[in-house]
């Protein structure tokens, strides 16, 4: 990394250390509930759907579809202003959870971004400590 | 019609001395000016206040600054809807005998604050959304609008957003306190630059410095005051997520709960309402809220707002102050909806006065379409 990374970084919390460690290993892991059978995002120990404590980590396929997007032309903070335009997205994962991300490998032009398009995860090592899961068109 | 009444009424409303671009004042100064002006409007004094409400700050911060030590305190802070929710809370506290004169204050130096507002870096939004540049409401709401367009048609949605921007500006032209008073054409809307697609600049609220305050008191006390009481006839509140990535259906806001509940409590229906004050942080907020409140069905909003129906002279007057889009929006806007509804109900709205307003529905929306508060206000 030639230049210092200047955009916000996540501060992993005790319940999400595992998520970020796995991201660093280029794997996407979600929380799955054995009480109601649902997989959810973001990770927390007690299921937000049924409040069961019988939850565990499960590796995700990394595949999903585009649920919603925006093409950011005005960076929300100075750090993002050198990086516009970029595509923010909500992705419906195969496992049923929905997660926020950005798209890569897609022109930041509405003609090229289609809700429902098939996506797959890719990993961006933004610093030595942090890797961000992003999504690209499925191959 | 029998005389309306309820257990509590709004008896004072005001903005800070100046709103818009006010670089010389802190947020707390704006709170204090608004409090002073609203108490004067009510014919009450600071010593009468025994219930204190705010959002953004804690009430112990505003209480200390104002020199008010209340026996009832409420810092419910769920974004811009908070102040609408406070009206309902104040009415409930008054009905329960927990306070008699409730003061709700707001102030934000949205343009001119010297220090940024710092957020908790441990919150899920900071951990999972901010690193991707999903920061701030234009981006969050634009994603929701993209889903609406996908579901209900891009061209008709775009036309609806333009209708809302243009109609709202027509009201602002009539309001001397509005920041944006130049007429706006459809071309101006379509030609404005992208902020976060599908939002143009003119889909987004303005950013101002502004304060406002509202005084609520008991029915008995209200009748002893100089101005006509504006009765709090119904109130409801709801939230179902914080970050936009956790919103189940991006085309349905918590107003689908609070709209019907507030109307039912007031014992009235949509058709009885003379004036709708609908939080307009973005054009899309209005479109999705009208549907969520039940004014029309899912996907029918574009037809509902067509042909400048919400503009001056239209048959559905809405956001007569000029709204967050053109009048003022310091960050959290909800209290300004209440101020305008009360002025219209009292007949104090000057050039923008709607004829014979007896009932108004006010809907505040906070966060990333996260929370809503709906109240029904009435006179006569």
PDB file of C-alpha atoms in Angstrom, chain A residues 12-21 28-32 39-48 55-58 93 97-100, chain B residues 122-124 127-128 246:
ATOM      1  CA  UNK A  12     -14.233  -5.014  15.163  1.00  0.00           C
ATOM      2  CA  UNK A  13     -16.218  -5.765  18.295  1.00  0.00           C
ATOM      3  CA  UNK A  14     -15.932  -8.885  20.464  1.00  0.00           C
ATOM      4  CA  UNK A  15     -18.894 -10.479  18.679  1.00  0.00           C
ATOM      5  CA  UNK A  16     -17.525  -9.668  15.224  1.00  0.00           C
ATOM      6  CA  UNK A  17     -13.790 -10.409  15.592  1.00  0.00           C
ATOM      7  CA  UNK A  18     -14.379 -13.778  13.916  1.00  0.00           C
ATOM      8  CA  UNK A  19     -16.180 -12.170  10.959  1.00  0.00           C
ATOM      9  CA  UNK A  20     -13.288  -9.800  10.303  1.00  0.00           C
ATOM     10  CA  UNK A  21     -10.643 -12.492  10.868  1.00  0.00           C
ATOM     11  CA  UNK A  28     -17.364 -14.733   4.250  1.00  0.00           C
ATOM     12  CA  UNK A  29     -18.944 -16.116   7.410  1.00  0.00           C
ATOM     13  CA  UNK A  30     -22.412 -15.354   8.730  1.00  0.00           C
ATOM     14  CA  UNK A  31     -24.345 -16.128  11.865  1.00  0.00           C
ATOM     15  CA  UNK A  32     -26.870 -18.970  11.535  1.00  0.00           C
ATOM     16  CA  UNK A  39     -29.084 -16.839   8.608  1.00  0.00           C
ATOM     17  CA  UNK A  40     -28.690 -13.164   9.398  1.00  0.00           C
ATOM     18  CA  UNK A  41     -26.458 -10.154   8.973  1.00  0.00           C
ATOM     19  CA  UNK A  42     -24.837  -8.501  10.889  1.00  0.00           C
ATOM     20  CA  UNK A  43     -23.326 -11.008  13.315  1.00  0.00           C
ATOM     21  CA  UNK A  44     -24.613 -11.069  16.873  1.00  0.00           C
ATOM     22  CA  UNK A  45     -24.862 -13.897  19.357  1.00  0.00           C
ATOM     23  CA  UNK A  46     -28.608 -13.862  19.994  1.00  0.00           C
ATOM     24  CA  UNK A  47     -30.864 -14.300  16.954  1.00  0.00           C
ATOM     25  CA  UNK A  48     -32.690 -11.053  16.085  1.00  0.00           C
ATOM     26  CA  UNK A  55     -26.626 -19.643  16.987  1.00  0.00           C
ATOM     27  CA  UNK A  56     -23.334 -20.431  15.298  1.00  0.00           C
ATOM     28  CA  UNK A  57     -20.965 -19.282  12.571  1.00  0.00           C
ATOM     29  CA  UNK A  58     -21.503 -20.695   9.091  1.00  0.00           C
ATOM     30  CA  UNK A  93     -27.089 -13.418  -0.100  1.00  0.00           C
ATOM     31  CA  UNK A  97     -29.291 -12.441   4.753  1.00  0.00           C
ATOM     32  CA  UNK A  98     -28.812  -8.985   3.226  1.00  0.00           C
ATOM     33  CA  UNK A  99     -25.563  -7.053   3.558  1.00  0.00           C
ATOM     34  CA  UNK A 100     -24.236  -3.620   2.604  1.00  0.00           C
TER      35      UNK A 100
ATOM     36  CA  UNK B 122     -18.719   0.570  17.711  1.00  0.00           C
ATOM     37  CA  UNK B 123     -22.243   0.788  16.365  1.00  0.00           C
ATOM     38  CA  UNK B 124     -23.143  -1.677  13.588  1.00  0.00           C
ATOM     39  CA  UNK B 127     -18.768  -1.143  11.430  1.00  0.00           C
ATOM     40  CA  UNK B 128     -20.647  -2.455   8.397  1.00  0.00           C
ATOM     41  CA  UNK B 246     -31.411  -3.583   7.981  1.00  0.00           C
TER      42      UNK B 246
END
